[in-house]
Coordinates of C-alpha atoms in Angstrom, one line a residue:
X20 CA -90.6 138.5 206.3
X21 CA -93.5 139.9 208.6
X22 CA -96.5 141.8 207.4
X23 CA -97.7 145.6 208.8
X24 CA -101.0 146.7 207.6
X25 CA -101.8 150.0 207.8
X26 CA -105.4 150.9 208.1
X27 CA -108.4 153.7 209.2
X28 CA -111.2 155.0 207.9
X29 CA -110.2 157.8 204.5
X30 CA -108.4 160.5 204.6
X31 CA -106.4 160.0 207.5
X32 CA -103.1 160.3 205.8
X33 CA -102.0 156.5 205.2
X34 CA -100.9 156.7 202.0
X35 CA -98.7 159.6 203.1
X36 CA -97.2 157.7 206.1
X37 CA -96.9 154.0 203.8
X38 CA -94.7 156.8 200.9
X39 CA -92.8 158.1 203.6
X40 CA -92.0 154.5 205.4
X41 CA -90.7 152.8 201.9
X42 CA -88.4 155.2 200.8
X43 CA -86.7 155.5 204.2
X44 CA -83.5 154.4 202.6
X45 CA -82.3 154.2 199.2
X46 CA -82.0 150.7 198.7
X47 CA -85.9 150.5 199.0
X48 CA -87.9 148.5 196.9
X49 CA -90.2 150.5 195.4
X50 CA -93.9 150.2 195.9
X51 CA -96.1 147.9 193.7
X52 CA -99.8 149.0 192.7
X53 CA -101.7 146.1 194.0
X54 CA -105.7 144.8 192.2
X55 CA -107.8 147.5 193.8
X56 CA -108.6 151.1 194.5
X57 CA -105.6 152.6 197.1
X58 CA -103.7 149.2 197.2
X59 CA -100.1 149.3 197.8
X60 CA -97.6 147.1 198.6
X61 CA -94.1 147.9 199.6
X62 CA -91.0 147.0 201.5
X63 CA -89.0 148.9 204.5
X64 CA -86.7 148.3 207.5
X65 CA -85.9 150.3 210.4
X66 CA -82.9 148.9 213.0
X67 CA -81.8 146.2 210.8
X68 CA -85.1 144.4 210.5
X69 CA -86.7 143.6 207.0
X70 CA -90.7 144.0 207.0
X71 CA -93.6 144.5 204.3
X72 CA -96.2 147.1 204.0
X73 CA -99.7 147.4 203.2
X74 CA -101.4 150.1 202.6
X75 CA -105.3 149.4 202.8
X76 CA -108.1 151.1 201.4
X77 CA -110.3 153.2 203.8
X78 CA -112.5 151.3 206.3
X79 CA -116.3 152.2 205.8
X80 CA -118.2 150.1 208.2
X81 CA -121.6 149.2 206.6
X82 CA -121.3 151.5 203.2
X83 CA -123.9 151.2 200.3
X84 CA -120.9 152.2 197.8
X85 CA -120.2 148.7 196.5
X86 CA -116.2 149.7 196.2
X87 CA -116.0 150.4 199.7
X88 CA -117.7 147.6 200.4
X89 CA -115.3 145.1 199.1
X90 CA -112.5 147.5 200.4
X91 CA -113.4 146.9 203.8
X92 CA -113.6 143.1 203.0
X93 CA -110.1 143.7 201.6
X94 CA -108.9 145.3 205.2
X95 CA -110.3 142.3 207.0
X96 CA -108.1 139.9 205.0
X97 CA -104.7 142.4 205.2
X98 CA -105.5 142.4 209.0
X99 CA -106.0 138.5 208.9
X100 CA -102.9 138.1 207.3
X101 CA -100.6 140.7 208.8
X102 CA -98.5 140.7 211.8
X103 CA -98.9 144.2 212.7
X104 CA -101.4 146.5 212.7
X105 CA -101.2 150.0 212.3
X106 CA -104.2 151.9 213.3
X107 CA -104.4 156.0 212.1
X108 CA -106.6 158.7 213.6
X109 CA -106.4 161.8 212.5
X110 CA -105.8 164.5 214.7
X111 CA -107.7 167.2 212.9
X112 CA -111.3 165.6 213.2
X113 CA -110.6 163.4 216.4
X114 CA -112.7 160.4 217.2
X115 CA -115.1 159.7 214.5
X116 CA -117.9 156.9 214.5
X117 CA -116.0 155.6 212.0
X118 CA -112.9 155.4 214.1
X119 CA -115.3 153.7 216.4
X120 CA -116.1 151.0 213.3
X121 CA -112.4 150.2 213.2
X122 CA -111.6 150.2 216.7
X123 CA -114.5 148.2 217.6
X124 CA -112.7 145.5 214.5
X125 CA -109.5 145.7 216.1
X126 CA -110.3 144.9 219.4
X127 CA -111.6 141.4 218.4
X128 CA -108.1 140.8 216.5
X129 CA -105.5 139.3 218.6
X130 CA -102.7 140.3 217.2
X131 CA -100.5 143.9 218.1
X132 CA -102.7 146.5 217.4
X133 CA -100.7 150.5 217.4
X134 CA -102.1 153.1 217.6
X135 CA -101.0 156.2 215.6
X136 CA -102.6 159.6 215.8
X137 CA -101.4 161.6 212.6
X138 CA -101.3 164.9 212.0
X139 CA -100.3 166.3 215.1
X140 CA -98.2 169.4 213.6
X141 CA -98.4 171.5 216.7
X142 CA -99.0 171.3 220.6
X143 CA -102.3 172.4 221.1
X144 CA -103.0 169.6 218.9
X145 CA -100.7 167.1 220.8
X146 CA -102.4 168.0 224.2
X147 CA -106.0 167.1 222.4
X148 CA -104.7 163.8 221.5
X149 CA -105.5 162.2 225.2
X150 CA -109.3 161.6 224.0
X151 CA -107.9 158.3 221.5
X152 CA -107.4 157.1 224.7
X153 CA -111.1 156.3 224.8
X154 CA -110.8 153.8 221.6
X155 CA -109.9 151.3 224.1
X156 CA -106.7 150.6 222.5
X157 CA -104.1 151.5 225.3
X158 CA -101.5 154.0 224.4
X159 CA -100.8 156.2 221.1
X160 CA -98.1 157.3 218.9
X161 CA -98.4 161.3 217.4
X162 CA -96.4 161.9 214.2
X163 CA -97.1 163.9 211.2
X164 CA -96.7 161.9 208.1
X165 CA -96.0 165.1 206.1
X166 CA -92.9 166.2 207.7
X167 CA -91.8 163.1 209.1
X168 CA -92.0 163.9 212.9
X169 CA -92.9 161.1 215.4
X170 CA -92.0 158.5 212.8
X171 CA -89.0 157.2 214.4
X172 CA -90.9 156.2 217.7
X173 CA -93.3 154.4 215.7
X174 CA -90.9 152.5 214.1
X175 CA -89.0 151.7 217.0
X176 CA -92.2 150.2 218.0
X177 CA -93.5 148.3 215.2
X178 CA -90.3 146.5 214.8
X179 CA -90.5 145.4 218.3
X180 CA -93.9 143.9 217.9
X181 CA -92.5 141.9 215.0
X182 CA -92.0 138.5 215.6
X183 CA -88.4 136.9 215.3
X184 CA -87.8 135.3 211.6
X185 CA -88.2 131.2 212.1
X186 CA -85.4 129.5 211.7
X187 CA -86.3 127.2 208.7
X188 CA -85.9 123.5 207.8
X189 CA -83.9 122.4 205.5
X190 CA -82.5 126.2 204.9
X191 CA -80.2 125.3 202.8
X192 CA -82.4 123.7 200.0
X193 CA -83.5 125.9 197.4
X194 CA -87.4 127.4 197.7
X195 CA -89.4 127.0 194.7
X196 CA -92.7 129.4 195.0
X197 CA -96.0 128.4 192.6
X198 CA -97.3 131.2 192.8
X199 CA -100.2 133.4 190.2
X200 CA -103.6 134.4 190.2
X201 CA -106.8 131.9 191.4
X202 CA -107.9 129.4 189.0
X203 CA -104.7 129.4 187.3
X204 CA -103.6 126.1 187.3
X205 CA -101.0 126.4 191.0
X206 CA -102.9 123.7 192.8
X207 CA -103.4 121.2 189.5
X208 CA -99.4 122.3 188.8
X209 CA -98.5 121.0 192.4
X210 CA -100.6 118.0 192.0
X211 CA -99.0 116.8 189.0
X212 CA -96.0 116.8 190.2
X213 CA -96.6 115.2 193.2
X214 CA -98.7 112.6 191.5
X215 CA -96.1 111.4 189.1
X216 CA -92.9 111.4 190.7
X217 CA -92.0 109.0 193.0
X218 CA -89.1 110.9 194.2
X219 CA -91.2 113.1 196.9
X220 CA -89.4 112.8 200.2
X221 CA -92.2 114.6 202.3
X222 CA -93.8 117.7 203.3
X223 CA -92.7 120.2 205.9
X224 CA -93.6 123.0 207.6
X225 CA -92.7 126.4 205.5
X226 CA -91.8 129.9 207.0
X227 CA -94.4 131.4 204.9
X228 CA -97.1 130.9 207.5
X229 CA -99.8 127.9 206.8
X230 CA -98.3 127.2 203.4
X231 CA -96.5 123.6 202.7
X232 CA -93.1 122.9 201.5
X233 CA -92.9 119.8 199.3
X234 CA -89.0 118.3 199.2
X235 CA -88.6 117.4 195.9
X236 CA -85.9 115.5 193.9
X237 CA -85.2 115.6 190.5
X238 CA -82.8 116.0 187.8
X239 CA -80.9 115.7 190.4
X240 CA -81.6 118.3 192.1
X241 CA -83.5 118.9 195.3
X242 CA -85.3 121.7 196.6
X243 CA -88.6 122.5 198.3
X244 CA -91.5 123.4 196.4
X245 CA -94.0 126.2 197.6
X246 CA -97.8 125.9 197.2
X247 CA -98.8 129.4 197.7
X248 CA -102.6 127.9 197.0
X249 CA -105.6 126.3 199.3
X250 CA -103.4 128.2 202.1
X251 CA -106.5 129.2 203.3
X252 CA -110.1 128.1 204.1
X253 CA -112.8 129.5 201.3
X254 CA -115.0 131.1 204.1
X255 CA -111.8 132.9 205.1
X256 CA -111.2 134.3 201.6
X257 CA -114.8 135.2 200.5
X258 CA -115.5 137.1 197.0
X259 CA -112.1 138.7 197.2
X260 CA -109.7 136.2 195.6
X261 CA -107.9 138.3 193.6
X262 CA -106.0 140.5 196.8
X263 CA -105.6 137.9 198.8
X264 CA -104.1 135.9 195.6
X265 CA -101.4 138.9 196.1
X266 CA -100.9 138.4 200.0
X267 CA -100.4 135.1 199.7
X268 CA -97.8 135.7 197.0
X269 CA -96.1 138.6 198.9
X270 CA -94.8 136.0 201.7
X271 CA -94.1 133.1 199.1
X272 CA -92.1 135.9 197.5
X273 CA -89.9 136.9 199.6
X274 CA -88.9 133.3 201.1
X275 CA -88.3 132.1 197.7
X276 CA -85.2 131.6 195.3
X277 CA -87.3 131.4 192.5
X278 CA -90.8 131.9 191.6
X279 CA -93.1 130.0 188.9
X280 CA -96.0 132.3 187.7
X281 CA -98.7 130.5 186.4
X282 CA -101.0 132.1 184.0
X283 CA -103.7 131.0 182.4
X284 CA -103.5 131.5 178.9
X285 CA -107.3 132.1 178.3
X286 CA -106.4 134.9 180.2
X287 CA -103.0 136.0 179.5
X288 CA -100.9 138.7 181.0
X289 CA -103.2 140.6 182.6
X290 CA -102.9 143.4 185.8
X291 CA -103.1 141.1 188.1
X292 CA -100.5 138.7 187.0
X293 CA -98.0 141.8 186.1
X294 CA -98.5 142.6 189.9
X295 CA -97.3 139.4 191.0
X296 CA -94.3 139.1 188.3
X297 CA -93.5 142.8 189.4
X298 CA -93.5 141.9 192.9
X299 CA -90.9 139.0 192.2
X300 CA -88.9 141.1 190.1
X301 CA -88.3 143.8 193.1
X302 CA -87.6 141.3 195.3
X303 CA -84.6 140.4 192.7
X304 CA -85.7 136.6 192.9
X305 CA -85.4 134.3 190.1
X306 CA -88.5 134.0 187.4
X307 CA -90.1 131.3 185.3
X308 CA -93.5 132.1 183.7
X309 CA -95.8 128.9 182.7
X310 CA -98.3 129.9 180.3
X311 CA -100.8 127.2 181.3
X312 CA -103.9 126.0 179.7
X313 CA -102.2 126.3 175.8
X314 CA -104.2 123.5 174.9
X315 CA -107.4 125.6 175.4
X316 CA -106.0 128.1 172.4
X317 CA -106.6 128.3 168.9
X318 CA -103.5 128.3 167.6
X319 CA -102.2 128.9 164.0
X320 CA -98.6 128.7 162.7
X321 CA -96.9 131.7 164.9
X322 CA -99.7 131.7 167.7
X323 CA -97.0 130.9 170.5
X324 CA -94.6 133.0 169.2
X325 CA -97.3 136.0 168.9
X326 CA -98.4 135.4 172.5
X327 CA -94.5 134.9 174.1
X328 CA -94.1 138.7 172.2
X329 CA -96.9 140.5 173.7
X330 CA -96.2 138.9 177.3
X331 CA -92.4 140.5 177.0
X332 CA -93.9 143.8 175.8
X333 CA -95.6 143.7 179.3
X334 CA -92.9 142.0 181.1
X335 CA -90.1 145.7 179.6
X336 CA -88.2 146.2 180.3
X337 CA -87.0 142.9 182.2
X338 CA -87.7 140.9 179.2
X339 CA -84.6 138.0 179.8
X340 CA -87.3 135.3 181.6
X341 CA -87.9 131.9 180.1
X342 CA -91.2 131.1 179.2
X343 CA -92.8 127.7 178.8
X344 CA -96.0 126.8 177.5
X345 CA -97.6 123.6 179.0
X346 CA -101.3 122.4 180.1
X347 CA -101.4 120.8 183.4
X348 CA -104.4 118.8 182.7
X349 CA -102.6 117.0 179.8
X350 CA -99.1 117.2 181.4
X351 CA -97.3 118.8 178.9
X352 CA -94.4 120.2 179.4
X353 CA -94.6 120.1 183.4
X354 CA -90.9 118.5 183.9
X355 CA -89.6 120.9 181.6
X356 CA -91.2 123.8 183.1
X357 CA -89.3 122.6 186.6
X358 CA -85.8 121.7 184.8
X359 CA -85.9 125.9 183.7
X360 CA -86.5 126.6 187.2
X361 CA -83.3 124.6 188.1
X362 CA -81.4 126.6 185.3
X363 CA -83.2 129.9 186.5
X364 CA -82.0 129.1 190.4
X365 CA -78.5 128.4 188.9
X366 CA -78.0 131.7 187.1
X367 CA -79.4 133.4 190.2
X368 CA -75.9 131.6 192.5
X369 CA -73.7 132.5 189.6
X370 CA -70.2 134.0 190.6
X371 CA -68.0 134.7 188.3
X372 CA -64.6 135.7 188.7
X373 CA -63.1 139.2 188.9
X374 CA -60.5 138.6 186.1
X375 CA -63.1 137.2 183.3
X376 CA -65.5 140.0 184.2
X377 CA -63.0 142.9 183.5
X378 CA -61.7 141.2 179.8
X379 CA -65.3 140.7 178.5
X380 CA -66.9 143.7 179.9
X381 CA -63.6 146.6 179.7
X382 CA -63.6 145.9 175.9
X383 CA -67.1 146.5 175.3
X384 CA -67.4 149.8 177.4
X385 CA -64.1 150.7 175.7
X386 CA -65.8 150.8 171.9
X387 CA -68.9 151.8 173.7
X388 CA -68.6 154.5 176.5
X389 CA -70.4 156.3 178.7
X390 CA -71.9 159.4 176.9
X391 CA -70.4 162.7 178.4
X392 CA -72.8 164.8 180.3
X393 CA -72.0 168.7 181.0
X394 CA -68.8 168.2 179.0
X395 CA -67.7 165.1 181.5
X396 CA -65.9 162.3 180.1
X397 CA -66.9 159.0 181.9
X398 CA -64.1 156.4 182.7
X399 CA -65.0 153.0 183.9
X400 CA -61.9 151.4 185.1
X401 CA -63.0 148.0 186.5
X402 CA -65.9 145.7 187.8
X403 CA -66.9 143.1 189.8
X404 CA -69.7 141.1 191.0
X405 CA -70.7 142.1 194.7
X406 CA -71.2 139.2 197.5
X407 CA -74.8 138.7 197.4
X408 CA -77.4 136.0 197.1
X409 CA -78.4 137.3 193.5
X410 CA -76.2 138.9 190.5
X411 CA -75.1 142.4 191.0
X412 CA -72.1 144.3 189.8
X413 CA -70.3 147.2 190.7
X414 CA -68.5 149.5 187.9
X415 CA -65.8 151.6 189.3
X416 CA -65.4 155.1 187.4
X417 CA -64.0 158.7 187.5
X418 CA -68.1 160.3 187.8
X419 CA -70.4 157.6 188.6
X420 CA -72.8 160.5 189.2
X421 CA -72.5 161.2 185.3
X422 CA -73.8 157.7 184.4
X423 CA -77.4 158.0 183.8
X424 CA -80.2 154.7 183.6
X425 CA -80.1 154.1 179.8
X426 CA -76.2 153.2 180.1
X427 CA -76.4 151.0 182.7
X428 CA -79.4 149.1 181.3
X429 CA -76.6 148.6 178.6
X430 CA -74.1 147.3 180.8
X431 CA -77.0 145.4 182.3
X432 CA -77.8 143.6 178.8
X433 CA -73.9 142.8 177.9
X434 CA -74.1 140.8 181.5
X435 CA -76.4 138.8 180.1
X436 CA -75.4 138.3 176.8
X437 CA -72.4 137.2 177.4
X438 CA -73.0 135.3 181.0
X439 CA -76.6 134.1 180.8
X440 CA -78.5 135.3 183.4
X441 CA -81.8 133.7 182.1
X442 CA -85.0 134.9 184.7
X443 CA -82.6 136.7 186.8
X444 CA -83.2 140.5 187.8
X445 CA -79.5 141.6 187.7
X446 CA -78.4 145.4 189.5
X447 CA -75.7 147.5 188.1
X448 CA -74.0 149.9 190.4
X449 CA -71.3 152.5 189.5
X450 CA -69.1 153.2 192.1
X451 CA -66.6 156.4 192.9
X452 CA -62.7 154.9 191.9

C-alpha cells in the first residue's frame, strides 16, 4: 500500500485535512496515535485505490526548541519513506520564510511533490493564491479543510501520482511480518531461524519497499517471512528509531497475513509497542506477540502469568492473541513461537459453513437477546460469515440500528468460543432482514 505524507510548517490546518481524509467512508480504519507530538497515522481511499496517511509534525527549519527539532527530523524520514507528498500553505498568512524552509526541502526530493493551499474559504482569497506560485513548485490545489471544498480535486490527484501496487512473487504464500520496536530482538529472531533450519529456499524481493522476504518451510508449511529490520542504512535513520520503527511497520503491516510483535520483556508493553499491535489490529491481520528476552527476568512462581495479565489489560479489549515467551539468544521457544503463527494464519482463512453458524450462534442469541432500546424488541434471524480474506459475520435482524457495541462484542466473543479465532480481529455486522 503507498504512503502520503502530509507536511508544512504549524498551524496550517494538516491535522484538519489528515481527520477529514480518513473518515471519508465508513469503512475507515480509524487513525492510530503514533510515538511523538502531532503523529498520526491513518488509512483512506478515493476511486478505488487503498493508500496510507501521515500526518507530520510542523516543519521548523533550524529551531532551538529541542521537540521541534526532532519533529523536523521526523518529517525528513516520513518524506523519505512516502510516495507522496502533500505540501500545505495556508492561505491566510501566504508565503512565509518558513514555507520557504519546506519548499527549499521539497525541491531536493524527487518524488511527487503537491501542492495544496488551505484555507481558501472565499474568492478574494482564491485570486491571492497565484503568489505560491513562486515556491517553485509548479501548480496548486485550493481547498478548505474545514468544510471540505477542493478536497475532491486533490484526491483525484494524489491517487494519480500513486504508483501501481507490484505484482508480488510467490502471492499466494502466506506473509509473515517481524515486526516491533528497535532493539527488540526482530533481526536476532530472523537470524535464528535462518541459522537453524535447513529448509530456507531463498530470499526474494518483497512489496514492502527494501525489505526481504525469506521463503520458509516448516511444519509443513511454507510462507515468506518479513524482516521489517536493517531495512535501512543507520545514517538514514539518525536518533529517531522509534518513528521510523513505526513506518517501517505500517508497510510490513499491511502486506502481511500475520504479524509477530517482538517485545522486549525488560521493557514490556509499552506505547510504542501498543502502537504497532494497534496498527495490526486495524488492519484486521492476524497477531502473535513474542515476549523476548524472558531469560533476562526475575521470575518467581506466577511471574509469566503476572506479566501475560497486564499485557491483555493493555491489549482490551482484543484480548484473544497467543502469547509466547521465548529468548532469542538462548533459542527458546523460537519454533513454537512460528508453529502459533501457522495456527494464527489458519484461523485468519477459516470459513465456516452457513448451516453450523446459525445452530451454534441462533441458540445462544435466543437465551441471550439483544436488549430493547426505546421499547424495540431486537430479532436476529440468521448469520453468516462474509467473503473476505479475514473473519467477519453478518447478523441479519428486524432493527440492526437498535443493536448497540456492547452486544455485538458479545456476539463477537461466542465466535470465538465456540470457533477459535485465536489472534484474529473478527468484525460483526448486523444487517437490515
Amino acid at each position: 500500500m503507498s504512503i502520503v505524507a502530509i507536511v508544512g510548517r504549524p498551524n496550517v490546518g494538516k491535522s484538519t485535512l489528515f481527520n477529514r481524509l480518513i473518515q471519508r467512508r465508513e469503512a475507515i480504519t480509524d487513525a492510530v496515535s503514533g510515538v511523538t507530538r502531532d503523529r498520526h497515522y491513518g488509512k483512506s481511499d478515493w476511486n478505488g485505490k487503498d493508500f496510507s496517511i501521515i500526518d507530520t509534525g510542523g516543519y521548523v527549519l533550524g529551531s532551538d526548541d529541542v521537540f521541534e527539532a526532532e519533529i523536523d527530523h521526523q518529517v525528513e524520514l516520513a518524506i523519505d519513506e512516502a510516495d507522496v507528498i502533500l505540501f500545505m500553505v495556508d492561505a491566510e498568512d501566504g508565503i512565509t520564510g518558513m514555507d520557504e524552509d519546506v519548499a527549499n526541502l521539497l525541491r531536493k526530493v524527487k518524488k511527487p511533490v503537491v501542492l495544496a493551499v488551505n484555507k481558501v474559504d472565499n474568492p478574494e482569497r482564491e485570486a491571492n493564491a497565484v503568489e505560491f506560485y513562486n515556491l517553485g513548485l509548479g501548480d496548486f490545489f485550493t481547498l478548505s479543510s474545514t468544510s471540505g471544498s477542493g478536497t475532491g480535486d486533490l484526491l483525484d490527484k494524489i491517487v494519480e501520482l500513486l504508483p501501481d501496487t507490484p505484482v508480488r512473487e510467490d502471492s499466494d504464500l502466506p506473509r509473515f511480518a517481524v515486526v516491533g520496536r528497535p532493539n527488540a530482538g526482530k533481526s536476532s529472531f530472523i537470524n535464528a531461524l535462518i541459522g537453524e533450519d535447513r529448509y530456507i529456499v531463498t530470499d526474494i524481493a518483497g512489496t514492502t519497499r527494501d525489505s526481504i522476504d525469506t521463503k520458509y518451510n516448516r511444519f509443513g508449511f511454507e510462507f515468506n517471512l518479513v524482516d521489517t529490520a536493517g531495512i535501512r542504512r543507520k545514517k538514514k535513520v539518525k536518533e529517531d528509531l522509534e518513528f521510523y520503527s513505526v513506518m517501517r511497520s505500517v508497510r510490513a503491516i499491511e502486506h502481511a497475513d500475520v504479524c509477530i510483535l517482538i517485545l522486549d520483556a525488560t521493557r514490556g508493553f509499552d506505547g510504542q509497542v501498543q502502537n504497532i499491535f494497534w496498527l495490526a489490529e486495524r488492519n484486521r491481520k492476524g497477531i502473535v506477540v513474542l515476549v523476548n528476552k524472558w531469560d533476562l527476568v526475575d521470575k518467581e512462581t506466577n511471574t509469566a502469568k503476572e506479566f501475560e495479565a497486564q499485557i491483555r489489560r493493555e491489549m482490551e479489549p482484543f484480548t484473544d492473541v497467543p502469547i509466547v515467551f521465548i529468548s532469542v539468544l538462548n533459542k527458546q521457544r523460537i519454533f513454537k513461537a512460528i508453529e502459533t503463527a501457522v495456527d494464527v494464519f489458519k484461523n485468519r482463512a477459516k470459513r465456516i459453513k452457513t448451516s453450523e453458524l446459525n445452530e451454534v450462534m441462533l441458540p445462544i442469541i435466543e437465551h441471550y437477546p439483544p436488549p430493547s432500546l426505546k421499547g424495540k424488541f431486537v430479532k436476529i434471524k440468521f448469520v453468516t460469515q462474509l467473503p473476505t480474506p479475514q473473519p467477519q459475520f453478518a447478523f441479519f435482524c428486524n432493527l440492526p440500528q437498535y443493536v448497540r457495541d456492547p452486544y455485538k462484542r458479545y456476539l463477537e466473543n461466542q465466535l470465538r468460543k465456540n470457533f477459535d479465532f485465536n489472534g484474529v480481529p473478527v468484525s460483526v455486522y448486523m444487517r437490515k432482514k
